GROMACS .gro file of C-alpha atoms in nm:
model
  263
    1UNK     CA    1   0.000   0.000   0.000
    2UNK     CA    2   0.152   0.372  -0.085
    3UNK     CA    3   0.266   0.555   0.212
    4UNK     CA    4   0.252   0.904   0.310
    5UNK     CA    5   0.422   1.083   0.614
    6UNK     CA    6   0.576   1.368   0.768
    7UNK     CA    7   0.913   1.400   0.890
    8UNK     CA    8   0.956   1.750   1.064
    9UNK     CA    9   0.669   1.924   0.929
   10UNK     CA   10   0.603   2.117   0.592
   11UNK     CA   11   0.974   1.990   0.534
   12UNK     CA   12   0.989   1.641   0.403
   13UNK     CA   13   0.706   1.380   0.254
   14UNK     CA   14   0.777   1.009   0.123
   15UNK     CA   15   0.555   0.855  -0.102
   16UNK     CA   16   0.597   0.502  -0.213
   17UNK     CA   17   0.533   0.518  -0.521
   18UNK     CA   18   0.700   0.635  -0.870
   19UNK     CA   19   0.449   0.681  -1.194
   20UNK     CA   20   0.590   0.581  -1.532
   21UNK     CA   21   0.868   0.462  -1.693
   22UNK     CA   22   0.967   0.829  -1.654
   23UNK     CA   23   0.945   0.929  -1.347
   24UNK     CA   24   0.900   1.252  -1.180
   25UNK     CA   25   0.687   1.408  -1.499
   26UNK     CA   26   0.334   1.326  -1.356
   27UNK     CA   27   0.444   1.436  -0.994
   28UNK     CA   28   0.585   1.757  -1.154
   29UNK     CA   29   0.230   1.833  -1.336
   30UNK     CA   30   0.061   1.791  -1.021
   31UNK     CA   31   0.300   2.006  -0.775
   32UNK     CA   32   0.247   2.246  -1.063
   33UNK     CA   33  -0.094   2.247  -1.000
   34UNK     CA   34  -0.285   2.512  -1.204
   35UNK     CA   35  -0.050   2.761  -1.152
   36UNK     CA   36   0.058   2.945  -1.498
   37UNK     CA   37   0.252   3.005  -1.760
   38UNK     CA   38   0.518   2.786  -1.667
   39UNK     CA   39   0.900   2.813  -1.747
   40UNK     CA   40   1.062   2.444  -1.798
   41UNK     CA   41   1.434   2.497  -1.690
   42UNK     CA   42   1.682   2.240  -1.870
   43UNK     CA   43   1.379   2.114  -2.096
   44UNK     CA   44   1.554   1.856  -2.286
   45UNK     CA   45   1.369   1.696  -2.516
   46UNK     CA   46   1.051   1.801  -2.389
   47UNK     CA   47   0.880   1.496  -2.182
   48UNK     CA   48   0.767   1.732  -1.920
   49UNK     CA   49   0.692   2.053  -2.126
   50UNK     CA   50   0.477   1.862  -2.364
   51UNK     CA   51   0.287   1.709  -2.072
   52UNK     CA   52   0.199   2.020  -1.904
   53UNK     CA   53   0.113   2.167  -2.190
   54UNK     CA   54  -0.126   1.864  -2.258
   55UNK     CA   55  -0.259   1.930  -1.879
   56UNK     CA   56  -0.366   2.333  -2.043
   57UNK     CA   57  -0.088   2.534  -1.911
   58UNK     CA   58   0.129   2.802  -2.125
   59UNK     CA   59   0.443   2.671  -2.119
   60UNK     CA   60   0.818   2.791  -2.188
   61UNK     CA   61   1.076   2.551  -2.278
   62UNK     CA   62   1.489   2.624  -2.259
   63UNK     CA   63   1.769   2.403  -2.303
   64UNK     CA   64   2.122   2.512  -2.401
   65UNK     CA   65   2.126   2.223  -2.674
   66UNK     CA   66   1.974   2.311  -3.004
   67UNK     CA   67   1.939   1.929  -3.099
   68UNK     CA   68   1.756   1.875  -2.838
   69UNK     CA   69   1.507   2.156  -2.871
   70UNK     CA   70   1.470   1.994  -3.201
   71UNK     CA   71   1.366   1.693  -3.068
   72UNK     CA   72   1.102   1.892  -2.834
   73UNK     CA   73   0.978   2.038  -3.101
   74UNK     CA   74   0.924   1.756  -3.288
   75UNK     CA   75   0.729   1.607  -3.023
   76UNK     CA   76   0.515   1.923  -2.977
   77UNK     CA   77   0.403   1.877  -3.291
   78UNK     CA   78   0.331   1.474  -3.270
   79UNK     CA   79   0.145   1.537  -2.936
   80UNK     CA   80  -0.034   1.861  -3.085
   81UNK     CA   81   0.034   2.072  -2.829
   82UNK     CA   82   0.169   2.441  -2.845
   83UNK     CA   83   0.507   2.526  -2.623
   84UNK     CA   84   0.791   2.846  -2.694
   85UNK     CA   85   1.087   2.680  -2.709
   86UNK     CA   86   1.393   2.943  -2.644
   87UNK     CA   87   1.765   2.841  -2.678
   88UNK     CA   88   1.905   2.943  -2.345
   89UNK     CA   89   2.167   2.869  -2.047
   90UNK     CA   90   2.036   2.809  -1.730
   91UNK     CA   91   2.393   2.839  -1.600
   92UNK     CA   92   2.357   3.238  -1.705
   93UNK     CA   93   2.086   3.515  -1.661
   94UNK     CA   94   1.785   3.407  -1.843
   95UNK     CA   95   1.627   3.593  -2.084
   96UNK     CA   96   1.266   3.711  -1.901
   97UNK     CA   97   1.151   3.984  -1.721
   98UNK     CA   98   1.081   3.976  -1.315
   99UNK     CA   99   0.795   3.757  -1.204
  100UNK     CA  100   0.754   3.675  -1.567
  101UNK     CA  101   0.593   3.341  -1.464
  102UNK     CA  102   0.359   3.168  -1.237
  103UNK     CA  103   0.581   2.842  -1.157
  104UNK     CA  104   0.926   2.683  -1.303
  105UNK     CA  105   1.056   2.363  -1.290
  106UNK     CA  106   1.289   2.124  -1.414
  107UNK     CA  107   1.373   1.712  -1.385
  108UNK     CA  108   1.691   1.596  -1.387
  109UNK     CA  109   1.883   1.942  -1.479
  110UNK     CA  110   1.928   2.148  -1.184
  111UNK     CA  111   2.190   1.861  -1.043
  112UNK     CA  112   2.398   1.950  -1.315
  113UNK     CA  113   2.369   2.337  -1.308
  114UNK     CA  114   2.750   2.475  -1.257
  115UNK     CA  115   2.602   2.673  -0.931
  116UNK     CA  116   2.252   2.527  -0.874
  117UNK     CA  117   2.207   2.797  -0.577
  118UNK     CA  118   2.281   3.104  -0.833
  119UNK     CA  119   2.044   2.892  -1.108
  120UNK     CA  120   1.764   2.873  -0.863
  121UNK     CA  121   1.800   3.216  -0.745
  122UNK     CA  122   1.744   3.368  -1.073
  123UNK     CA  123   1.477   3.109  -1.189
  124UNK     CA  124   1.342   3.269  -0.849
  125UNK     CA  125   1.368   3.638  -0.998
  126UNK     CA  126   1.149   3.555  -1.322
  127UNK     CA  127   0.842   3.354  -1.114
  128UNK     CA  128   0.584   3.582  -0.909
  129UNK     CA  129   0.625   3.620  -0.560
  130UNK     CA  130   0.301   3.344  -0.471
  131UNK     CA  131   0.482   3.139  -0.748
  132UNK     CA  132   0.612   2.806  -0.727
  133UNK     CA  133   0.940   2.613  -0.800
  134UNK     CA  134   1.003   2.230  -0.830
  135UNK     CA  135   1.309   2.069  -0.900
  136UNK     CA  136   1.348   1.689  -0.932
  137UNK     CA  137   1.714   1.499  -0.917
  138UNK     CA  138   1.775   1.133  -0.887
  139UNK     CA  139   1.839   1.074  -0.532
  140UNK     CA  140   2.236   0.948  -0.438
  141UNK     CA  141   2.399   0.679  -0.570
  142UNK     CA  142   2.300   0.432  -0.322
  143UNK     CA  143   1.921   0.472  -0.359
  144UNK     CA  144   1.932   0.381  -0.705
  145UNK     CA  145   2.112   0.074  -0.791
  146UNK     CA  146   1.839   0.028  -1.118
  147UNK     CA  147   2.091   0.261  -1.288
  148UNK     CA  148   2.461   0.236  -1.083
  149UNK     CA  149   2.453  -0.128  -1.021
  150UNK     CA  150   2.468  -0.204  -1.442
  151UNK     CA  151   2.691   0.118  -1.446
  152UNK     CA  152   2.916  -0.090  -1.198
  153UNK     CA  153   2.908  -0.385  -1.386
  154UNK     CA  154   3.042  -0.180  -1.736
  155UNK     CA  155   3.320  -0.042  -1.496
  156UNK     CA  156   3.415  -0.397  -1.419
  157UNK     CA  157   3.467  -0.499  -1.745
  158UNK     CA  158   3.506  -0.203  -1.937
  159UNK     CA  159   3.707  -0.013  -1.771
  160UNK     CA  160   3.644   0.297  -1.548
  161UNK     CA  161   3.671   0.561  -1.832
  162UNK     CA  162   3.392   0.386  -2.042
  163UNK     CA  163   3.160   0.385  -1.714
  164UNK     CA  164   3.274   0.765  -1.636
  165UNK     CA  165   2.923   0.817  -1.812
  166UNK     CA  166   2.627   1.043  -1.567
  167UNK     CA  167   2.902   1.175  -1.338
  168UNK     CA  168   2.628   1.416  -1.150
  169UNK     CA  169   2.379   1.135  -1.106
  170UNK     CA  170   2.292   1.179  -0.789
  171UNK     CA  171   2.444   1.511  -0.715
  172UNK     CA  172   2.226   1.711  -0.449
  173UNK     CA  173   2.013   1.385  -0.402
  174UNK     CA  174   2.018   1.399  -0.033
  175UNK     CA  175   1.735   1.592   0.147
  176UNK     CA  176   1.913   1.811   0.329
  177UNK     CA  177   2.130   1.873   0.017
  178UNK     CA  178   1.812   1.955  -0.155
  179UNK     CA  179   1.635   2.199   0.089
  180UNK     CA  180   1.986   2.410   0.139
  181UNK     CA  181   2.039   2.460  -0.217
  182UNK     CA  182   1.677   2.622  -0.249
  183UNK     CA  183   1.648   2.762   0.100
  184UNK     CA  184   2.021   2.970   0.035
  185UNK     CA  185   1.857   3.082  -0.331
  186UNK     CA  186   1.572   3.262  -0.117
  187UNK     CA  187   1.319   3.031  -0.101
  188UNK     CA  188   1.153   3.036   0.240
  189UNK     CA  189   0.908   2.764   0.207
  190UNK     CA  190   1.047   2.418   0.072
  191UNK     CA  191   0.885   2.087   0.103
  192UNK     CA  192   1.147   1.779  -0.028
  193UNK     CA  193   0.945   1.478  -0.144
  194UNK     CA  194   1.069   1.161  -0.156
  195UNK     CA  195   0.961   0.909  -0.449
  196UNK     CA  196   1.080   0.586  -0.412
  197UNK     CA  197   0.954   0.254  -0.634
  198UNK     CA  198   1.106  -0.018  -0.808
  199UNK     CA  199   1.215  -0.105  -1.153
  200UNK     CA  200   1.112  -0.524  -1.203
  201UNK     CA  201   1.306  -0.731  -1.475
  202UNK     CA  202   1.240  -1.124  -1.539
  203UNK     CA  203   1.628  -1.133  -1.573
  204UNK     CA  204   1.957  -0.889  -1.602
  205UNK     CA  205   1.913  -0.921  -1.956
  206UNK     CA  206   1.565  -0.787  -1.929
  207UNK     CA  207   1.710  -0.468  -1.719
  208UNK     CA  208   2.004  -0.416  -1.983
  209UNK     CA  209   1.698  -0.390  -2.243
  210UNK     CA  210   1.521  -0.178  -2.049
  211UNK     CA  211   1.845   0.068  -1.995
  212UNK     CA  212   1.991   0.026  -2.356
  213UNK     CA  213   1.650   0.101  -2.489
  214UNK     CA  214   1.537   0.419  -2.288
  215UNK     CA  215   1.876   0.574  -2.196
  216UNK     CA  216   2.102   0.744  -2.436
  217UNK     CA  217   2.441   0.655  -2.176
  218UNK     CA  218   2.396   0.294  -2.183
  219UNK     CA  219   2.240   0.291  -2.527
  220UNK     CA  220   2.598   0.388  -2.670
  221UNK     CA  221   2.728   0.176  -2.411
  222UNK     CA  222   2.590  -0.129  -2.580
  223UNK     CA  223   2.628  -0.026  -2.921
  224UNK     CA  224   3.068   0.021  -2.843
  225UNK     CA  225   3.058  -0.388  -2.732
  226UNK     CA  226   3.261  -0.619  -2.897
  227UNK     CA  227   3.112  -1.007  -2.889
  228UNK     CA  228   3.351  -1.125  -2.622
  229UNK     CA  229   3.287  -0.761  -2.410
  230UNK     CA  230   2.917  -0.833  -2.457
  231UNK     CA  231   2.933  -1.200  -2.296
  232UNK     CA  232   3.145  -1.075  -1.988
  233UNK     CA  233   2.907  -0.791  -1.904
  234UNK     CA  234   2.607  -1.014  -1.944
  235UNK     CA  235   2.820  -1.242  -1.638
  236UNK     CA  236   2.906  -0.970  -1.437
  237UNK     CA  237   2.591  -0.785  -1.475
  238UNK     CA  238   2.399  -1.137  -1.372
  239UNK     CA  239   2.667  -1.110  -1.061
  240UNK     CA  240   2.579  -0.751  -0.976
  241UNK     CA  241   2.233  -0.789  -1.014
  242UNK     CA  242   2.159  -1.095  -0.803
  243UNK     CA  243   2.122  -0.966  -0.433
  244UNK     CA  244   1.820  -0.738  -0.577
  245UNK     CA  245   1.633  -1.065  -0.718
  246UNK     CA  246   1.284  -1.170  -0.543
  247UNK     CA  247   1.201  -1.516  -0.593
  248UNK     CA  248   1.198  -1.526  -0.971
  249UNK     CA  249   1.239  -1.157  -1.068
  250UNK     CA  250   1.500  -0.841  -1.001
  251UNK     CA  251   1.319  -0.582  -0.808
  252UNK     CA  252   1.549  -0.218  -0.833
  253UNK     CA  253   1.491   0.034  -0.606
  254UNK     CA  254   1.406   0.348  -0.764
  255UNK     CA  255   1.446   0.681  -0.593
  256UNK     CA  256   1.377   1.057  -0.665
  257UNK     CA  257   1.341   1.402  -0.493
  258UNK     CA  258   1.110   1.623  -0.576
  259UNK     CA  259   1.130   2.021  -0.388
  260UNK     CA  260   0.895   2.232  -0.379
  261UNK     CA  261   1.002   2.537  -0.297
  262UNK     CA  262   0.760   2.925  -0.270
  263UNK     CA  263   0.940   3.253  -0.142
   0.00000   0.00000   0.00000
């Protein structure tokens, strides 16, 4: 059964349960609430722009990478939903006016911002004072073997410069980490949610699928492996993977942290 409870009030929440084989998107929408327009900060290729514009909310996209805008675009278009999508650093002052929107957010890109305190503070300067910010980031290392137990296993055999692959994964995932870096941007009120599930796989072979087929890293990864360097990794990964198996399937723990943050 999902769980839900407080530890020190207003301050931290823990749910058990992740949505999708992207997580943090449908969480995002509904911290969002119906709060509006919205800037998406480190959009990517667009998962969560496109599905809050779905939801009805105006929506700004930036992302420093034109190919990827591309890509955002492109699935704008397929999902027939209308989004500005700006070329823009969040690592530099962004291009919109004070209190220019109603909420910002971003998955997965503040934990690689150069100063994530000086990011957030200016996100801060272009949403409305009874706006809201929320910023998602894998949670450390050690809550998400899913992803660092395989990247383990390609260190093993391929070496550690071939695994040097995600180095910020799971940069600022600890709570603490989390609230400081928006309470020290000016944020007065942050709430740190913890999302927690578990990735299942009928075999490590099934899990290198699933990572090869919905990950860029381990996607090149696999497509760099020689026939002898695939049949070691599929041994070692087997290895790696075993204490997470559960009778006859691999259960991976899955862990994100969502803040919520209002000035």
């Amino acid at each position: 059964m999902p769980c839900a409870f407080r530890v020190r009030p207003g301050r931290l929440r823990e749910r058990s349960q992740l949505t999708g084989k992207r997580p943090g998107i449908e969480e995002i929408v509904a911290a969002v609430g119906t709060a509006g327009p919205v800037l998406d900060m480190g959009c990517g290729s667009g998962r969560l722009t496109v599905a809050l514009a779905a939801g009805g909310r105006d929506v700004t996209g930036i992302d420093v990478h034109q190919r990827q805008l591309a890509g955002a675009e492109k699935r704008a278009r397929t999902a027939g939903v209308d989004v500005r999508w700006l070329h823009a650093d969040m690592n530099g002052p962004l291009p919109f006016g004070d209190a220019a929107f109603g909420a910002a957010v971003s998955r997965l890109s503040l934990m690689i911002a150069d100063d994530p305190v000086a990011t957030l503070a200016e996100v801060a300067r272009t949403v409305e004072s009874a706006g809201v910010v929320v910023s998602a980031v894998w949670a450390n290392v050690e809550e998400n073997p899913w992803f660092t137990a395989p990247r383990a296993a390609v260190a093993e055999v391929l070496g550690a410069e071939r695994a040097a692959f995600a180095r910020h994964f799971g940069r600022l995932g600890a709570v603490d980490e989390l609230e400081a870096v928006h309470r020290h941007a000016g944020f007065e009120q942050v709430e740190v949610v913890v999302l927690r599930d578990h990735i299942e796989a009928s075999s490590p072979a099934a899990h290198w699928g699933f990572l090869t087929g919905t990950i860029g890293h381990y996607t090149r990864i696999a497509a760099s492996l020689s026939a002898d360097e695939q049949a070691e990794l599929g041994r070692v990964l087997g290895r790696t993977l075993e204490p997470y198996r559960s009778r006859e399937r691999l259960q991976l723990p899955r862990t994100m942290l969502m803040a919520v943050a209002r000035r």
